[in-house]
Amino acid sequence: MDPEYFQSYEMCWGTLGTVRPFANFHSDLDVMEIQKALESKDAGTLVRILTNRTNAQRQEIAKVFEEITHKDLAAALKKALSGELEGLLLELLMPPLQYEAYRLQQAMVGIGTDEETLLEILCTHSGMELQEISAAYKEIYKKDLDKELKGETSGDFYKLLVALLNKDEVPGGVQRDIEALSATLNGKKTEAGPWIDILTSRDSDHLNKVLMGLELNIGQLVDQALEKKFSGDIRLGLKVLVECIQSRESYLAKRLTATKTPILQGIMVSHSEEDLLCIRTAYLKLTGTSLYTALQKQFKGDHLQALLAICRSED
């Protein structure tokens, strides 16, 4: 592990992130090193600096870089690097709200829609965070996120995504909610409406009590009931939402087992300063292998070193 990490901000032990403020931070010195590294295409130095600074510190570096060189740091990285490493370091340079907006846009751009990435972002952020992400999306792409979702999805699945985007905590009775959801499972045709309304408008403690009570009531896991009663995208959406309510970290750990680089990279960058330690623990419990070890089996070179630096250590 990089010795700089041990010195960073007295390790910020109150956080559950793996990337923490660098204590001896001097943006001008970092910029000088980055300039030299860009000229010599020294990827190792670029990785060492950018993965050992928080997003706020990276924004300061980008600002100072532009003041000194009159160039954009992201554009300079594109010239010096290529491939997956270039993509990862550019993602690290994006402010958090801009990055989540970018991930949503990437999930909808081109042929086909990445429904689960949309769900991952919408299910793992609070209502307030999603309003900020939605505002960032409009600022960057000059389009309303809810209208973009409508163009990419339809029916109950679209209703679920919009409800998630506008989620709010409305008081409700636990038993009443259990009975409402139970009732939808009894008929031949299961209505998604009550599931959408309840699961997107209550706090997590309330919803966990509802889901536990529902499982006792119906004699099976909620996931199993959803699998039997729903189909298509709405089934996927409700199952992901239930997983996130029960354990956000476990859901994200399961997502990390995907072999697609954008999925793994997206989660690691998004959660590096928030709760990646919890996700690492859940990953180890789920797979029996640490995320740090798993990365070494899948990636190589400077891209691997950057991912390991974000992950930080073995579990």
mmCIF file of N, CA and C in Angstrom, residues 35-123:
data_model
loop_
_atom_site.group_PDB
_atom_site.id
_atom_site.type_symbol
_atom_site.label_atom_id
_atom_site.label_comp_id
_atom_site.label_asym_id
_atom_site.label_seq_id
_atom_site.Cartn_x
_atom_site.Cartn_y
_atom_site.Cartn_z
ATOM 1 N N GLN A 35 2.387 17.898 -14.331
ATOM 2 C CA GLN A 35 2.915 18.440 -15.590
ATOM 3 C C GLN A 35 4.063 17.591 -16.131
ATOM 4 N N LYS A 36 4.998 17.261 -15.239
ATOM 5 C CA LYS A 36 6.144 16.437 -15.640
ATOM 6 C C LYS A 36 5.683 15.052 -16.088
ATOM 7 N N ALA A 37 4.737 14.493 -15.339
ATOM 8 C CA ALA A 37 4.235 13.150 -15.653
ATOM 9 C C ALA A 37 3.513 13.130 -17.000
ATOM 10 N N LEU A 38 2.784 14.194 -17.300
ATOM 11 C CA LEU A 38 2.081 14.276 -18.579
ATOM 12 C C LEU A 38 3.069 14.372 -19.742
ATOM 13 N N GLU A 39 4.130 15.135 -19.544
ATOM 14 C CA GLU A 39 5.144 15.287 -20.592
ATOM 15 C C GLU A 39 5.856 13.975 -20.888
ATOM 16 N N SER A 40 6.155 13.225 -19.811
ATOM 17 C CA SER A 40 6.888 11.962 -19.975
ATOM 18 C C SER A 40 5.960 10.753 -20.078
ATOM 19 N N LYS A 41 4.649 11.024 -20.025
ATOM 20 C CA LYS A 41 3.632 9.956 -20.030
ATOM 21 C C LYS A 41 3.891 8.936 -18.920
ATOM 22 N N ASP A 42 4.174 9.474 -17.744
ATOM 23 C CA ASP A 42 4.432 8.669 -16.548
ATOM 24 C C ASP A 42 3.103 8.363 -15.860
ATOM 25 N N ALA A 43 2.462 7.279 -16.284
ATOM 26 C CA ALA A 43 1.139 6.929 -15.766
ATOM 27 C C ALA A 43 1.170 6.631 -14.272
ATOM 28 N N GLY A 44 2.275 6.046 -13.797
ATOM 29 C CA GLY A 44 2.379 5.687 -12.385
ATOM 30 C C GLY A 44 2.235 6.890 -11.464
ATOM 31 N N THR A 45 2.877 8.005 -11.828
ATOM 32 C CA THR A 45 2.791 9.219 -11.016
ATOM 33 C C THR A 45 1.383 9.799 -11.053
ATOM 34 N N LEU A 46 0.758 9.792 -12.218
ATOM 35 C CA LEU A 46 -0.610 10.288 -12.335
ATOM 36 C C LEU A 46 -1.564 9.467 -11.468
ATOM 37 N N VAL A 47 -1.384 8.157 -11.496
ATOM 38 C CA VAL A 47 -2.206 7.270 -10.663
ATOM 39 C C VAL A 47 -1.970 7.551 -9.187
ATOM 40 N N ARG A 48 -0.697 7.657 -8.801
ATOM 41 C CA ARG A 48 -0.363 7.871 -7.374
ATOM 42 C C ARG A 48 -1.005 9.138 -6.828
ATOM 43 N N ILE A 49 -0.943 10.209 -7.592
ATOM 44 C CA ILE A 49 -1.488 11.483 -7.107
ATOM 45 C C ILE A 49 -3.020 11.470 -7.116
ATOM 46 N N LEU A 50 -3.619 11.126 -8.244
ATOM 47 C CA LEU A 50 -5.066 11.277 -8.386
ATOM 48 C C LEU A 50 -5.876 10.279 -7.561
ATOM 49 N N THR A 51 -5.291 9.121 -7.241
ATOM 50 C CA THR A 51 -6.014 8.161 -6.395
ATOM 51 C C THR A 51 -5.763 8.396 -4.912
ATOM 52 N N ASN A 52 -4.808 9.272 -4.584
ATOM 53 C CA ASN A 52 -4.521 9.581 -3.183
ATOM 54 C C ASN A 52 -5.073 10.934 -2.750
ATOM 55 N N ARG A 53 -5.954 11.499 -3.574
ATOM 56 C CA ARG A 53 -6.586 12.768 -3.251
ATOM 57 C C ARG A 53 -8.102 12.588 -3.306
ATOM 58 N N THR A 54 -8.805 13.298 -2.462
ATOM 59 C CA THR A 54 -10.267 13.256 -2.519
ATOM 60 C C THR A 54 -10.750 14.008 -3.750
ATOM 61 N N ASN A 55 -12.040 13.879 -4.040
ATOM 62 C CA ASN A 55 -12.580 14.574 -5.196
ATOM 63 C C ASN A 55 -12.427 16.087 -5.046
ATOM 64 N N ALA A 56 -12.660 16.598 -3.847
ATOM 65 C CA ALA A 56 -12.516 18.041 -3.615
ATOM 66 C C ALA A 56 -11.077 18.487 -3.884
ATOM 67 N N GLN A 57 -10.111 17.662 -3.463
ATOM 68 C CA GLN A 57 -8.702 17.989 -3.706
ATOM 69 C C GLN A 57 -8.373 17.891 -5.194
ATOM 70 N N ARG A 58 -8.968 16.936 -5.902
ATOM 71 C CA ARG A 58 -8.753 16.827 -7.352
ATOM 72 C C ARG A 58 -9.303 18.053 -8.074
ATOM 73 N N GLN A 59 -10.452 18.559 -7.594
ATOM 74 C CA GLN A 59 -11.023 19.767 -8.217
ATOM 75 C C GLN A 59 -10.074 20.957 -8.039
ATOM 76 N N GLU A 60 -9.441 21.041 -6.880
ATOM 77 C CA GLU A 60 -8.470 22.115 -6.632
ATOM 78 C C GLU A 60 -7.252 21.956 -7.547
ATOM 79 N N ILE A 61 -6.808 20.712 -7.726
ATOM 80 C CA ILE A 61 -5.676 20.444 -8.627
ATOM 81 C C ILE A 61 -6.022 20.869 -10.053
ATOM 82 N N ALA A 62 -7.214 20.504 -10.515
ATOM 83 C CA ALA A 62 -7.646 20.853 -11.882
ATOM 84 C C ALA A 62 -7.713 22.367 -12.059
ATOM 85 N N LYS A 63 -8.184 23.061 -11.024
ATOM 86 C CA LYS A 63 -8.297 24.521 -11.083
ATOM 87 C C LYS A 63 -6.914 25.174 -11.183
ATOM 88 N N VAL A 64 -6.002 24.726 -10.314
ATOM 89 C CA VAL A 64 -4.646 25.286 -10.309
ATOM 90 C C VAL A 64 -3.917 24.934 -11.604
ATOM 91 N N PHE A 65 -4.128 23.711 -12.094
ATOM 92 C CA PHE A 65 -3.510 23.285 -13.361
ATOM 93 C C PHE A 65 -3.911 24.236 -14.487
ATOM 94 N N GLU A 66 -5.187 24.578 -14.545
ATOM 95 C CA GLU A 66 -5.657 25.473 -15.609
ATOM 96 C C GLU A 66 -5.101 26.887 -15.439
ATOM 97 N N GLU A 67 -5.004 27.329 -14.163
ATOM 98 C CA GLU A 67 -4.460 28.668 -13.908
ATOM 99 C C GLU A 67 -3.000 28.774 -14.339
ATOM 100 N N ILE A 68 -2.242 27.711 -14.097
ATOM 101 C CA ILE A 68 -0.804 27.731 -14.401
ATOM 102 C C ILE A 68 -0.527 27.473 -15.881
ATOM 103 N N THR A 69 -1.225 26.492 -16.456
ATOM 104 C CA THR A 69 -0.913 26.052 -17.828
ATOM 105 C C THR A 69 -1.855 26.615 -18.885
ATOM 106 N N HIS A 70 -3.004 27.165 -18.442
ATOM 107 C CA HIS A 70 -4.058 27.623 -19.364
ATOM 108 C C HIS A 70 -4.588 26.462 -20.211
ATOM 109 N N LYS A 71 -4.529 25.257 -19.623
ATOM 110 C CA LYS A 71 -5.045 24.057 -20.282
ATOM 111 C C LYS A 71 -5.975 23.315 -19.331
ATOM 112 N N ASP A 72 -6.851 22.540 -19.924
ATOM 113 C CA ASP A 72 -7.778 21.723 -19.143
ATOM 114 C C ASP A 72 -7.098 20.403 -18.775
ATOM 115 N N LEU A 73 -7.137 20.043 -17.493
ATOM 116 C CA LEU A 73 -6.447 18.829 -17.045
ATOM 117 C C LEU A 73 -7.036 17.575 -17.687
ATOM 118 N N ALA A 74 -8.352 17.511 -17.793
ATOM 119 C CA ALA A 74 -8.979 16.337 -18.411
ATOM 120 C C ALA A 74 -8.504 16.172 -19.857
ATOM 121 N N ALA A 75 -8.440 17.275 -20.599
ATOM 122 C CA ALA A 75 -7.971 17.220 -21.989
ATOM 123 C C ALA A 75 -6.513 16.781 -22.052
ATOM 124 N N ALA A 76 -5.706 17.247 -21.095
ATOM 125 C CA ALA A 76 -4.290 16.863 -21.055
ATOM 126 C C ALA A 76 -4.134 15.375 -20.753
ATOM 127 N N LEU A 77 -4.982 14.838 -19.879
ATOM 128 C CA LEU A 77 -4.940 13.403 -19.573
ATOM 129 C C LEU A 77 -5.306 12.575 -20.804
ATOM 130 N N LYS A 78 -6.287 13.060 -21.569
ATOM 131 C CA LYS A 78 -6.697 12.345 -22.784
ATOM 132 C C LYS A 78 -5.555 12.234 -23.787
ATOM 133 N N LYS A 79 -4.722 13.285 -23.854
ATOM 134 C CA LYS A 79 -3.591 13.268 -24.785
ATOM 135 C C LYS A 79 -2.497 12.310 -24.326
ATOM 136 N N ALA A 80 -2.298 12.239 -23.010
ATOM 137 C CA ALA A 80 -1.176 11.459 -22.476
ATOM 138 C C ALA A 80 -1.503 9.985 -22.271
ATOM 139 N N LEU A 81 -2.783 9.669 -22.081
ATOM 140 C CA LEU A 81 -3.173 8.304 -21.738
ATOM 141 C C LEU A 81 -4.135 7.730 -22.766
ATOM 142 N N SER A 82 -4.473 6.460 -22.584
ATOM 143 C CA SER A 82 -5.455 5.824 -23.467
ATOM 144 C C SER A 82 -6.110 4.662 -22.731
ATOM 145 N N GLY A 83 -7.144 4.129 -23.321
ATOM 146 C CA GLY A 83 -7.764 2.915 -22.809
ATOM 147 C C GLY A 83 -8.479 3.081 -21.484
ATOM 148 N N GLU A 84 -8.523 1.983 -20.736
ATOM 149 C CA GLU A 84 -9.286 1.947 -19.491
ATOM 150 C C GLU A 84 -8.699 2.849 -18.413
ATOM 151 N N LEU A 85 -7.381 2.992 -18.377
ATOM 152 C CA LEU A 85 -6.766 3.878 -17.386
ATOM 153 C C LEU A 85 -7.186 5.322 -17.635
ATOM 154 N N GLU A 86 -7.153 5.735 -18.890
ATOM 155 C CA GLU A 86 -7.594 7.093 -19.234
ATOM 156 C C GLU A 86 -9.024 7.313 -18.733
ATOM 157 N N GLY A 87 -9.911 6.355 -19.022
ATOM 158 C CA GLY A 87 -11.306 6.476 -18.603
ATOM 159 C C GLY A 87 -11.452 6.603 -17.101
ATOM 160 N N LEU A 88 -10.723 5.784 -16.348
ATOM 161 C CA LEU A 88 -10.817 5.799 -14.892
ATOM 162 C C LEU A 88 -10.349 7.132 -14.315
ATOM 163 N N LEU A 89 -9.202 7.636 -14.765
ATOM 164 C CA LEU A 89 -8.686 8.896 -14.221
ATOM 165 C C LEU A 89 -9.583 10.078 -14.604
ATOM 166 N N LEU A 90 -10.183 10.027 -15.788
ATOM 167 C CA LEU A 90 -11.127 11.081 -16.164
ATOM 168 C C LEU A 90 -12.372 11.037 -15.276
ATOM 169 N N GLU A 91 -12.802 9.841 -14.930
ATOM 170 C CA GLU A 91 -13.953 9.707 -14.029
ATOM 171 C C GLU A 91 -13.630 10.236 -12.637
ATOM 172 N N LEU A 92 -12.408 9.986 -12.179
ATOM 173 C CA LEU A 92 -11.991 10.496 -10.867
ATOM 174 C C LEU A 92 -11.972 12.026 -10.839
ATOM 175 N N LEU A 93 -11.778 12.639 -11.994
ATOM 176 C CA LEU A 93 -11.738 14.106 -12.068
ATOM 177 C C LEU A 93 -13.127 14.745 -12.055
ATOM 178 N N MET A 94 -14.163 13.972 -12.339
ATOM 179 C CA MET A 94 -15.511 14.548 -12.384
ATOM 180 C C MET A 94 -16.025 14.826 -10.973
ATOM 181 N N PRO A 95 -16.646 15.988 -10.731
ATOM 182 C CA PRO A 95 -17.319 16.212 -9.445
ATOM 183 C C PRO A 95 -18.395 15.150 -9.242
ATOM 184 N N PRO A 96 -18.691 14.776 -7.999
ATOM 185 C CA PRO A 96 -19.609 13.653 -7.741
ATOM 186 C C PRO A 96 -20.960 13.744 -8.440
ATOM 187 N N LEU A 97 -21.634 14.893 -8.374
ATOM 188 C CA LEU A 97 -22.950 15.011 -9.008
ATOM 189 C C LEU A 97 -22.840 14.868 -10.520
ATOM 190 N N GLN A 98 -21.810 15.484 -11.089
ATOM 191 C CA GLN A 98 -21.576 15.374 -12.532
ATOM 192 C C GLN A 98 -21.300 13.922 -12.916
ATOM 193 N N TYR A 99 -20.594 13.204 -12.046
ATOM 194 C CA TYR A 99 -20.252 11.820 -12.345
ATOM 195 C C TYR A 99 -21.501 10.931 -12.358
ATOM 196 N N GLU A 100 -22.382 11.118 -11.380
ATOM 197 C CA GLU A 100 -23.610 10.314 -11.359
ATOM 198 C C GLU A 100 -24.492 10.650 -12.563
ATOM 199 N N ALA A 101 -24.552 11.937 -12.941
ATOM 200 C CA ALA A 101 -25.303 12.332 -14.127
ATOM 201 C C ALA A 101 -24.711 11.680 -15.373
ATOM 202 N N TYR A 102 -23.387 11.627 -15.430
ATOM 203 C CA TYR A 102 -22.683 10.987 -16.554
ATOM 204 C C TYR A 102 -23.007 9.495 -16.611
ATOM 205 N N ARG A 103 -23.013 8.834 -15.480
ATOM 206 C CA ARG A 103 -23.326 7.400 -15.455
ATOM 207 C C ARG A 103 -24.764 7.145 -15.929
ATOM 208 N N LEU A 104 -25.691 7.996 -15.514
ATOM 209 C CA LEU A 104 -27.078 7.861 -15.972
ATOM 210 C C LEU A 104 -27.169 8.059 -17.487
ATOM 211 N N GLN A 105 -26.457 9.068 -17.978
ATOM 212 C CA GLN A 105 -26.476 9.344 -19.414
ATOM 213 C C GLN A 105 -25.888 8.180 -20.203
ATOM 214 N N GLN A 106 -24.789 7.625 -19.703
ATOM 215 C CA GLN A 106 -24.143 6.493 -20.370
ATOM 216 C C GLN A 106 -25.045 5.261 -20.380
ATOM 217 N N ALA A 107 -25.879 5.119 -19.351
ATOM 218 C CA ALA A 107 -26.796 3.976 -19.279
ATOM 219 C C ALA A 107 -27.916 4.080 -20.310
ATOM 220 N N MET A 108 -28.142 5.292 -20.827
ATOM 221 C CA MET A 108 -29.236 5.494 -21.783
ATOM 222 C C MET A 108 -28.770 5.793 -23.203
ATOM 223 N N VAL A 109 -27.493 6.102 -23.380
ATOM 224 C CA VAL A 109 -27.007 6.519 -24.690
ATOM 225 C C VAL A 109 -26.865 5.314 -25.632
ATOM 226 N N GLY A 110 -27.024 5.545 -26.918
ATOM 227 C CA GLY A 110 -26.811 4.469 -27.889
ATOM 228 C C GLY A 110 -27.958 3.488 -27.956
ATOM 229 N N ILE A 111 -27.683 2.336 -28.560
ATOM 230 C CA ILE A 111 -28.710 1.305 -28.734
ATOM 231 C C ILE A 111 -28.866 0.525 -27.433
ATOM 232 N N GLY A 112 -30.099 0.405 -26.984
ATOM 233 C CA GLY A 112 -30.361 -0.345 -25.761
ATOM 234 C C GLY A 112 -30.157 0.505 -24.519
ATOM 235 N N THR A 113 -30.776 0.085 -23.442
ATOM 236 C CA THR A 113 -30.709 0.802 -22.165
ATOM 237 C C THR A 113 -30.169 -0.134 -21.101
ATOM 238 N N ASP A 114 -29.245 0.365 -20.286
ATOM 239 C CA ASP A 114 -28.713 -0.412 -19.170
ATOM 240 C C ASP A 114 -29.617 -0.171 -17.957
ATOM 241 N N GLU A 115 -30.698 -0.965 -17.899
ATOM 242 C CA GLU A 115 -31.713 -0.753 -16.856
ATOM 243 C C GLU A 115 -31.145 -0.886 -15.449
ATOM 244 N N GLU A 116 -30.233 -1.846 -15.261
ATOM 245 C CA GLU A 116 -29.781 -2.063 -13.886
ATOM 246 C C GLU A 116 -28.876 -0.938 -13.391
ATOM 247 N N THR A 117 -28.114 -0.308 -14.270
ATOM 248 C CA THR A 117 -27.318 0.840 -13.822
ATOM 249 C C THR A 117 -28.238 2.000 -13.436
ATOM 250 N N LEU A 118 -29.302 2.211 -14.195
ATOM 251 C CA LEU A 118 -30.292 3.224 -13.811
ATOM 252 C C LEU A 118 -30.842 2.914 -12.423
ATOM 253 N N LEU A 119 -31.202 1.654 -12.220
ATOM 254 C CA LEU A 119 -31.760 1.236 -10.928
ATOM 255 C C LEU A 119 -30.736 1.391 -9.801
ATOM 256 N N GLU A 120 -29.512 0.976 -10.071
ATOM 257 C CA GLU A 120 -28.458 1.074 -9.046
ATOM 258 C C GLU A 120 -28.329 2.502 -8.517
ATOM 259 N N ILE A 121 -28.266 3.457 -9.437
ATOM 260 C CA ILE A 121 -28.082 4.855 -9.035
ATOM 261 C C ILE A 121 -29.326 5.389 -8.335
ATOM 262 N N LEU A 122 -30.499 5.106 -8.884
ATOM 263 C CA LEU A 122 -31.734 5.635 -8.311
ATOM 264 C C LEU A 122 -32.100 4.980 -6.983
ATOM 265 N N CYS A 123 -31.731 3.717 -6.807
ATOM 266 C CA CYS A 123 -32.078 3.000 -5.567
ATOM 267 C C CYS A 123 -31.088 3.251 -4.422
#
